[in-house]
Short mmCIF file of C-alpha atoms in Angstrom, two decimals:
data_model
loop_
_atom_site.label_atom_id
_atom_site.label_comp_id
_atom_site.label_asym_id
_atom_site.label_seq_id
_atom_site.Cartn_x
_atom_site.Cartn_y
_atom_site.Cartn_z
CA UNK A 964 52.34 118.66 59.37
CA UNK A 965 50.64 121.98 60.13
CA UNK A 966 47.73 120.16 61.80
CA UNK A 967 50.12 118.07 63.87
CA UNK A 968 51.87 121.18 65.17
CA UNK A 969 48.53 122.72 66.12
CA UNK A 970 47.60 119.58 68.05
CA UNK A 971 50.98 119.54 69.81
CA UNK A 972 50.73 123.21 70.73
CA UNK A 973 47.17 122.76 71.96
CA UNK A 974 48.19 119.89 74.24
CA UNK A 975 51.07 121.93 75.66
CA UNK A 976 48.85 124.94 76.27
CA UNK A 977 46.21 122.80 77.96
CA UNK A 978 48.75 121.20 80.28
CA UNK A 979 50.28 124.55 81.17
CA UNK A 980 46.84 126.02 81.78
CA UNK A 981 46.10 123.18 84.18
CA UNK A 982 49.31 123.67 86.13
CA UNK A 983 48.96 127.44 86.33
CA UNK A 984 45.31 127.07 87.30
CA UNK A 985 46.63 125.20 90.32
CA UNK A 986 48.99 128.07 91.05
CA UNK A 987 46.19 130.62 91.13
CA UNK A 988 43.20 128.66 92.34
CA UNK A 989 44.30 125.22 93.55
CA UNK A 990 45.15 124.06 97.06
CA UNK A 991 48.20 125.95 98.30
CA UNK A 992 50.61 123.68 100.15
CA UNK A 993 52.41 126.09 102.44
CA UNK A 994 56.14 125.76 101.90
CA UNK A 995 57.82 127.41 104.88
CA UNK A 996 60.79 127.08 107.22
CA UNK A 997 60.03 125.07 110.34
CA UNK A 998 62.63 127.11 112.21
CA UNK A 999 64.42 130.09 110.74
CA UNK A 1000 68.18 129.76 111.36
CA UNK A 1001 69.38 132.55 113.63
CA UNK A 1002 72.62 133.06 111.72
CA UNK A 1003 73.80 135.48 109.06
CA UNK A 1004 73.42 134.31 105.47
CA UNK A 1005 77.19 134.55 104.94
CA UNK A 1006 78.00 132.41 108.00
CA UNK A 1007 79.51 128.93 107.61
CA UNK A 1008 76.46 127.45 109.35
CA UNK A 1009 74.05 128.94 106.83
CA UNK A 1010 76.25 127.99 103.87
CA UNK A 1011 76.35 124.38 105.02
CA UNK A 1012 72.58 124.29 105.49
CA UNK A 1013 71.93 125.79 102.05
CA UNK A 1014 74.31 123.32 100.42
CA UNK A 1015 72.73 120.32 102.13
CA UNK A 1016 69.15 121.34 101.30
CA UNK A 1017 69.86 122.15 97.65
CA UNK A 1018 71.96 118.98 97.25
CA UNK A 1019 74.86 121.11 96.08
CA UNK A 1020 78.40 121.81 97.23
CA UNK A 1021 79.88 125.22 97.88
CA UNK A 1022 82.88 125.23 95.55
CA UNK A 1023 85.67 127.76 96.11
CA UNK A 1024 88.01 129.25 93.55
CA UNK A 1025 85.75 130.40 90.71
CA UNK A 1026 86.21 133.34 88.38
CA UNK A 1027 82.95 135.07 87.44
CA UNK A 1028 82.38 137.66 84.72
CA UNK A 1029 79.05 139.48 84.49
CA UNK A 1030 77.97 139.95 80.86
CA UNK A 1031 75.32 142.64 80.42
CA UNK A 1032 72.97 142.49 77.42
CA UNK A 1033 72.99 140.53 74.18
CA UNK A 1034 75.80 142.23 72.24
CA UNK A 1035 78.15 141.46 75.13
CA UNK A 1036 77.18 137.91 76.07
CA UNK A 1037 76.59 136.62 72.55
CA UNK A 1038 80.03 137.77 71.42
CA UNK A 1039 81.62 136.16 74.47
CA UNK A 1040 79.75 132.89 73.89
CA UNK A 1041 80.53 132.75 70.17
CA UNK A 1042 84.20 133.56 70.76
CA UNK A 1043 84.50 130.79 73.34
CA UNK A 1044 82.71 128.31 71.05
CA UNK A 1045 85.00 129.22 68.15
CA UNK A 1046 88.02 128.43 70.34
CA UNK A 1047 86.68 125.07 71.59
CA UNK A 1048 89.09 122.18 71.15
CA UNK A 1049 87.31 119.14 72.59
CA UNK A 1050 83.64 119.58 73.52
CA UNK A 1051 80.71 121.98 73.40
CA UNK A 1052 77.53 121.18 75.32
CA UNK A 1053 74.52 123.47 75.00
CA UNK A 1054 71.10 123.16 76.65
CA UNK A 1055 68.44 125.74 75.84
CA UNK A 1056 64.75 126.45 76.11
CA UNK A 1057 64.92 129.09 73.37
CA UNK A 1058 66.83 128.57 70.10
CA UNK A 1059 64.85 130.52 67.52
CA UNK A 1060 65.47 131.10 63.84
CA UNK A 1061 67.14 134.43 63.10
CA UNK A 1062 70.43 136.27 62.70
CA UNK A 1063 71.75 135.32 66.13
CA UNK A 1064 70.99 131.62 65.91
CA UNK A 1065 72.43 131.45 62.37
CA UNK A 1066 75.76 132.62 63.78
CA UNK A 1067 75.56 129.94 66.46
CA UNK A 1068 74.68 127.19 63.98
CA UNK A 1069 77.52 128.23 61.68
CA UNK A 1070 80.10 128.41 64.48
CA UNK A 1071 78.97 125.14 66.08
CA UNK A 1072 79.07 123.38 62.70
CA UNK A 1073 82.58 124.66 62.05
CA UNK A 1074 83.79 123.24 65.35
CA UNK A 1075 82.01 119.92 64.71
CA UNK A 1076 83.76 119.62 61.34
CA UNK A 1077 87.05 120.26 63.15
CA UNK A 1078 86.44 117.22 65.34
CA UNK A 1079 84.99 118.91 68.42
CA UNK A 1080 82.23 116.91 70.14
CA UNK A 1081 79.13 119.13 69.87
CA UNK A 1082 75.92 118.26 71.72
CA UNK A 1083 72.68 120.25 71.90
CA UNK A 1084 69.66 119.57 74.09
CA UNK A 1085 66.82 121.83 72.96
CA UNK A 1086 63.37 122.01 74.48
CA UNK A 1087 60.79 120.80 71.96
CA UNK A 1088 58.06 123.25 72.99
CA UNK A 1089 60.35 126.21 73.57
CA UNK A 1090 61.79 125.73 70.07
CA UNK A 1091 58.49 124.81 68.43
CA UNK A 1092 58.76 127.65 65.90
CA UNK A 1093 62.23 126.54 64.78
CA UNK A 1094 62.11 124.23 61.72
CA UNK A 1095 64.05 121.03 62.21
CA UNK A 1096 65.74 121.62 58.86
CA UNK A 1097 67.22 124.81 60.31
CA UNK A 1098 69.78 122.76 62.23
CA UNK A 1099 70.80 120.44 59.36
CA UNK A 1100 74.09 122.24 58.84
CA UNK A 1101 75.04 121.36 62.41
CA UNK A 1102 73.89 117.74 62.37
CA UNK A 1103 75.38 117.25 58.90
CA UNK A 1104 78.74 118.37 60.28
CA UNK A 1105 78.59 115.73 63.00
CA UNK A 1106 76.94 117.68 65.81
CA UNK A 1107 74.44 115.77 67.94
CA UNK A 1108 70.97 117.21 68.55
CA UNK A 1109 68.30 115.91 70.91
CA UNK A 1110 64.85 117.29 71.68
CA UNK A 1111 63.69 117.43 75.27
CA UNK A 1112 60.29 115.82 75.86
CA UNK A 1113 58.86 115.72 72.33
CA UNK A 1114 55.17 114.74 72.11
CA UNK A 1115 55.61 110.97 72.00
CA UNK A 1116 52.98 108.70 73.56
CA UNK A 1117 55.44 107.40 76.16
CA UNK A 1118 56.37 110.97 77.16
CA UNK A 1119 52.89 112.52 77.31
CA UNK A 1120 52.78 112.43 81.14
CA UNK A 1121 55.96 114.55 81.11
CA UNK A 1122 54.93 116.95 78.36
CA UNK A 1123 54.40 119.85 80.75
CA UNK A 1124 57.88 119.40 82.22
CA UNK A 1125 60.22 121.50 80.09
CA UNK A 1126 63.91 122.19 80.30
CA UNK A 1127 63.99 125.93 80.88
CA UNK A 1128 67.77 125.97 81.28
CA UNK A 1129 70.07 128.25 79.27
CA UNK A 1130 73.54 126.73 79.64
CA UNK A 1131 76.71 126.35 77.56
CA UNK A 1132 79.78 124.38 78.71
CA UNK A 1133 82.96 124.43 76.60
CA UNK A 1134 85.89 121.99 76.95
CA UNK A 1135 84.85 121.34 80.55
CA UNK A 1136 86.61 124.59 81.48
CA UNK A 1137 84.32 127.50 80.62
CA UNK A 1138 80.58 127.86 81.13
CA UNK A 1139 77.88 130.43 80.44
CA UNK A 1140 74.74 130.51 82.57
CA UNK A 1141 71.77 132.84 82.87
CA UNK A 1142 68.29 133.37 81.53
CA UNK A 1143 68.94 134.41 77.93
CA UNK A 1144 68.21 132.00 75.12
CA UNK A 1145 69.45 132.25 71.55
CA UNK A 1146 67.20 134.56 69.54
CA UNK A 1147 67.15 138.00 67.97
CA UNK A 1148 65.07 139.42 70.84
CA UNK A 1149 68.26 139.95 72.83
CA UNK A 1150 69.78 141.98 70.01
CA UNK A 1151 66.69 143.84 68.92
CA UNK A 1152 62.92 143.81 69.22
CA UNK A 1153 61.59 143.16 65.72
CA UNK A 1154 58.54 145.32 66.36
CA UNK A 1155 59.94 148.27 68.32
CA UNK A 1156 63.64 147.99 67.56
CA UNK A 1157 64.67 147.81 71.23
CA UNK A 1158 66.70 144.87 72.45
CA UNK A 1159 65.72 142.94 75.53
CA UNK A 1160 67.59 143.75 78.73
CA UNK A 1161 69.32 140.67 80.18
CA UNK A 1162 72.44 139.21 81.77
CA UNK A 1163 74.58 136.08 81.59
CA UNK A 1164 77.56 134.92 83.64
CA UNK A 1165 80.82 133.52 82.32
CA UNK A 1166 82.22 130.95 84.75
CA UNK A 1167 85.69 129.45 85.09
CA UNK A 1168 86.90 127.22 87.90
CA UNK A 1169 85.58 124.19 89.80
CA UNK A 1170 81.91 125.08 89.33
CA UNK A 1171 82.21 124.38 85.60
CA UNK A 1172 82.33 120.65 86.35
CA UNK A 1173 79.13 120.95 88.39
CA UNK A 1174 77.44 122.80 85.52
CA UNK A 1175 78.64 120.10 83.13
CA UNK A 1176 77.02 117.51 85.40
CA UNK A 1177 73.72 119.39 85.13
CA UNK A 1178 73.92 119.18 81.34
CA UNK A 1179 74.91 115.52 81.55
CA UNK A 1180 71.80 114.63 83.56
CA UNK A 1181 69.40 115.69 80.83
CA UNK A 1182 71.68 114.39 78.08
CA UNK A 1183 71.38 110.98 79.68
CA UNK A 1184 67.60 111.35 79.62
CA UNK A 1185 67.40 112.32 75.95
CA UNK A 1186 70.33 110.37 74.46
CA UNK A 1187 70.96 107.50 76.88
CA UNK A 1188 74.64 108.41 77.02
CA UNK A 1189 76.68 108.93 80.19
CA UNK A 1190 79.29 111.60 79.57
CA UNK A 1191 82.72 110.87 81.02
CA UNK A 1192 86.29 111.80 80.20
CA UNK A 1193 88.60 114.79 80.37
CA UNK A 1194 86.95 116.40 77.35
CA UNK A 1195 83.89 116.98 79.55
CA UNK A 1196 85.22 116.96 83.11
CA UNK A 1197 88.67 118.48 82.86
CA UNK A 1198 88.23 119.86 86.35
CA UNK A 1199 90.27 123.06 86.48
CA UNK A 1200 92.07 124.29 89.55
CA UNK A 1201 91.33 127.53 91.30
CA UNK A 1202 90.67 130.33 88.80
CA UNK A 1203 89.93 133.02 91.38
CA UNK A 1204 88.35 133.21 94.82
CA UNK A 1205 84.55 133.24 94.38
CA UNK A 1206 82.58 130.51 96.22
CA UNK A 1207 79.59 129.20 94.27
CA UNK A 1208 76.72 126.74 94.51
CA UNK A 1209 75.46 125.12 91.30
CA UNK A 1210 71.80 124.28 91.85
CA UNK A 1211 70.27 122.13 89.15
CA UNK A 1212 66.55 121.83 89.71
CA UNK A 1213 64.01 119.24 88.57
CA UNK A 1214 60.49 118.59 89.86
CA UNK A 1215 60.43 116.42 92.97
CA UNK A 1216 57.43 115.88 95.24
CA UNK A 1217 55.88 119.22 94.26
CA UNK A 1218 58.90 121.30 95.25
CA UNK A 1219 62.29 121.79 93.65
CA UNK A 1220 65.75 122.85 94.66
CA UNK A 1221 65.05 126.20 92.99
CA UNK A 1222 62.28 126.87 95.51
CA UNK A 1223 64.52 125.86 98.41
CA UNK A 1224 67.34 128.10 97.17
CA UNK A 1225 65.18 131.19 96.69
CA UNK A 1226 62.90 130.73 99.67
CA UNK A 1227 65.67 129.94 102.16
CA UNK A 1228 67.73 132.97 101.15
CA UNK A 1229 64.71 135.28 101.35
CA UNK A 1230 63.49 133.79 104.63
CA UNK A 1231 66.89 134.28 106.28
CA UNK A 1232 67.69 137.75 104.90
CA UNK A 1233 68.42 140.40 107.52
CA UNK A 1234 69.14 143.51 105.49
CA UNK A 1235 67.93 143.53 101.88
CA UNK A 1236 66.33 141.41 99.16
CA UNK A 1237 66.41 142.59 95.53
CA UNK A 1238 64.55 140.57 92.90
CA UNK A 1239 64.64 141.04 89.13
CA UNK A 1240 62.16 138.78 87.33
CA UNK A 1241 60.57 139.05 83.88
CA UNK A 1242 57.52 136.99 84.86
CA UNK A 1243 56.80 137.77 88.50
CA UNK A 1244 54.01 135.43 89.55
CA UNK A 1245 54.98 134.14 93.02
CA UNK A 1246 52.68 131.61 94.62
CA UNK A 1247 51.36 131.98 98.16
CA UNK A 1248 54.40 130.44 99.82
CA UNK A 1249 56.86 132.71 98.02
CA UNK A 1250 54.70 135.77 98.72
CA UNK A 1251 54.54 134.92 102.41
CA UNK A 1252 58.33 134.61 102.59
CA UNK A 1253 58.75 138.04 100.98
CA UNK A 1254 56.11 139.67 103.19
CA UNK A 1255 57.54 138.16 106.38
CA UNK A 1256 60.99 139.47 105.51
CA UNK A 1257 59.66 143.01 105.10
CA UNK A 1258 57.07 143.03 107.89
CA UNK A 1259 58.73 140.98 110.64
CA UNK A 1260 62.44 141.70 110.09
CA UNK A 1261 62.33 145.13 108.40
CA UNK A 1262 64.23 143.81 105.40
CA UNK A 1263 64.36 146.22 102.46
CA UNK A 1264 62.65 144.45 99.54
CA UNK A 1265 62.74 145.79 95.99
CA UNK A 1266 61.21 143.97 93.03
CA UNK A 1267 61.91 144.85 89.39
CA UNK A 1268 59.62 143.62 86.62
CA UNK A 1269 58.94 144.71 83.02
CA UNK A 1270 56.47 147.48 82.31
CA UNK A 1271 54.31 147.86 79.22
CA UNK A 1272 57.03 146.24 77.09
CA UNK A 1273 56.45 142.83 78.68
CA UNK A 1274 56.19 140.28 75.88
CA UNK A 1275 53.42 138.49 77.82
CA UNK A 1276 50.69 141.09 78.26
CA UNK A 1277 48.29 138.89 80.16
CA UNK A 1278 51.02 137.52 82.42
CA UNK A 1279 51.82 141.13 83.27
CA UNK A 1280 48.17 141.75 84.13
CA UNK A 1281 48.14 138.76 86.45
CA UNK A 1282 51.43 139.85 88.01
CA UNK A 1283 50.01 143.28 88.73
CA UNK A 1284 47.05 141.73 90.47
CA UNK A 1285 49.47 140.37 93.08
CA UNK A 1286 51.11 143.74 93.73
CA UNK A 1287 48.60 144.88 96.35
CA UNK A 1288 49.38 142.22 98.94
CA UNK A 1289 53.07 143.12 98.70
CA UNK A 1290 52.86 146.91 98.45
CA UNK A 1291 50.77 147.31 101.58
CA UNK A 1292 53.56 145.70 103.59
CA UNK A 1293 56.19 148.18 102.42
CA UNK A 1294 57.65 146.16 99.56
CA UNK A 1295 58.73 148.40 96.69
CA UNK A 1296 57.88 147.37 93.13
CA UNK A 1297 59.30 148.92 89.96
CA UNK A 1298 58.35 148.47 86.30
CA UNK A 1299 61.16 148.84 83.78
CA UNK A 1300 60.26 151.29 81.02
CA UNK A 1301 62.75 151.26 78.09
CA UNK A 1302 62.20 147.69 76.83
CA UNK A 1303 61.47 144.12 77.89
CA UNK A 1304 63.59 143.34 80.96
CA UNK A 1305 64.33 139.61 80.97
CA UNK A 1306 66.96 139.69 83.75
CA UNK A 1307 66.65 136.93 86.36
CA UNK A 1308 68.56 137.69 89.55
CA UNK A 1309 68.19 137.56 93.32
CA UNK A 1310 70.46 139.59 95.63
CA UNK A 1311 70.43 139.10 99.41
CA UNK A 1312 72.18 141.08 102.16
CA UNK A 1313 74.85 142.46 99.83
CA UNK A 1314 76.70 139.13 99.78
CA UNK A 1315 74.63 136.53 97.88
CA UNK A 1316 73.60 136.80 94.25
CA UNK A 1317 71.71 134.13 92.32
CA UNK A 1318 71.66 134.16 88.50
CA UNK A 1319 70.13 131.52 86.28
CA UNK A 1320 67.06 130.40 84.40
CA UNK A 1321 64.49 130.53 87.22
CA UNK A 1322 61.52 132.84 86.89
CA UNK A 1323 59.88 133.89 90.14
CA UNK A 1324 56.80 131.83 89.40
CA UNK A 1325 55.06 128.50 89.87
CA UNK A 1326 56.45 126.87 86.72
CA UNK A 1327 60.06 127.44 87.72
CA UNK A 1328 59.49 126.39 91.33
CA UNK A 1329 57.40 123.30 90.59
CA UNK A 1330 57.37 122.16 86.95
CA UNK A 1331 60.45 123.09 84.91
CA UNK A 1332 64.06 121.91 84.88
CA UNK A 1333 66.16 124.92 85.89
CA UNK A 1334 69.78 125.74 86.70
CA UNK A 1335 71.07 128.55 88.90
CA UNK A 1336 74.44 129.72 90.11
CA UNK A 1337 74.41 131.10 93.66
CA UNK A 1338 77.50 133.17 94.46
CA UNK A 1339 78.64 134.10 97.96
CA UNK A 1340 80.64 137.08 96.83
CA UNK A 1341 80.10 140.74 97.82
CA UNK A 1342 82.05 141.90 94.75
CA UNK A 1343 79.90 140.10 92.18
CA UNK A 1344 76.79 141.00 94.18
CA UNK A 1345 77.76 144.68 93.97
CA UNK A 1346 78.38 144.34 90.23
CA UNK A 1347 74.93 142.85 89.60
CA UNK A 1348 73.37 145.37 92.01
CA UNK A 1349 74.88 148.21 89.95
CA UNK A 1350 72.95 146.99 86.90
CA UNK A 1351 69.87 146.60 89.11
CA UNK A 1352 70.14 150.21 90.36
CA UNK A 1353 70.61 151.50 86.80
CA UNK A 1354 67.48 149.61 85.80
CA UNK A 1355 65.56 151.09 88.75
CA UNK A 1356 66.56 154.57 87.57
CA UNK A 1357 64.80 153.79 84.28
CA UNK A 1358 61.73 152.31 85.96
CA UNK A 1359 58.45 153.57 87.33
CA UNK A 1360 57.80 152.82 90.99
CA UNK A 1361 54.30 151.52 91.65
CA UNK A 1362 52.77 152.67 94.93
CA UNK A 1363 49.91 151.01 96.75
CA UNK A 1364 47.71 154.00 95.98
CA UNK A 1365 48.60 153.75 92.28
CA UNK A 1366 47.74 150.08 92.28
CA UNK A 1367 44.47 150.56 94.17
CA UNK A 1368 43.16 153.47 92.11
CA UNK A 1369 44.26 152.18 88.69
CA UNK A 1370 43.35 148.55 89.18
CA UNK A 1371 41.38 147.28 86.19
CA UNK A 1372 42.06 143.57 86.38
CA UNK A 1373 39.26 141.17 85.52
CA UNK A 1374 38.85 137.45 86.09
CA UNK A 1375 39.08 137.01 82.32
CA UNK A 1376 42.65 138.32 82.42
CA UNK A 1377 43.55 135.79 85.09
CA UNK A 1378 42.10 132.90 83.13
CA UNK A 1379 43.62 133.99 79.83
CA UNK A 1380 47.03 134.46 81.43
CA UNK A 1381 47.11 130.73 82.10
CA UNK A 1382 47.38 130.13 78.37
CA UNK A 1383 50.58 132.09 77.94
CA UNK A 1384 53.99 130.53 77.47
CA UNK A 1385 56.89 132.19 79.21
CA UNK A 1386 60.53 132.39 78.18
#
């Protein structure tokens, strides 16, 4: 068994190395806007264009709650799960053994024994360290568990495609979306005792049905079951006033809806672009969009990434190598100091905020299955921006001179970074 796991992990690492090699060194197909729309990003014309291109629908009437850090969002998720009456659907890249996941397994099993339909889609590679026996309490209680793209011969061509989504939908009425998986990292760092910084959104309203549909797509792939019925799609009426786009992303022709969502918003920004990304490795097309916003339209661009607490040291080294091309065009880059910052958010022109599973890197834009919630709401944007500004106050700004004088990156770091697995 141990040998088999080593072989599986080696195959996954090799495939990821190949794909990231393409990101750094391969031919760079230039993804760009043929014509930049000359309209504000909060205009009806832009909203229609964004919806068409991302194959989504701008749904009005949602209630959004921003949940900051693990103690807050885990309690909210567990409380909602404990109150479920009909269905719980969970899709995750990270579901690791520990105190947090034990609480989830226990609560999910309790609801399954009470007759609630419980379904989990877990990524095989992302959860590789989790013993299959760890989830027996859940499956023994009647919960259904499926692994996304396990290393079967018929799935080997798809082995590098992972579901990177972190999504929970309860009773078809409440959803949680963001970038945080289920692991003790978000409560504490086992080595340094500092919890990871992160954020999730609680969603109520019409967008919950769209998020349920995203879960249902991969459930069909792994279980062969089409989910229908009020227990899954009990489409609620208006819960509040926030318009939202649910953008589920899968690889298609080398580009995904995630790329379209991020690149179109950045390319059309007129005032400001704020990016928080734990693994900031934008390819050439994404870098050009950021640089053009700052250089050609005088857009204020701020980028927040982890500092020395990044859990992927070599990924951080590779990320830093890209700083120079951005800094010299006036883009401001900050490294968060207190702990690992795993927050994934994009804010544009004080009116759009995007939260979800997408990293600002090649894997998320080209390879992985992702899900994001794009909100056209100045209020929620301000709320997320407040967290962003607090994080900046605890960060070190990197200047171009700092980067140029302290640069110690070697080609070996770039090659070794290809072997790392991101969360």
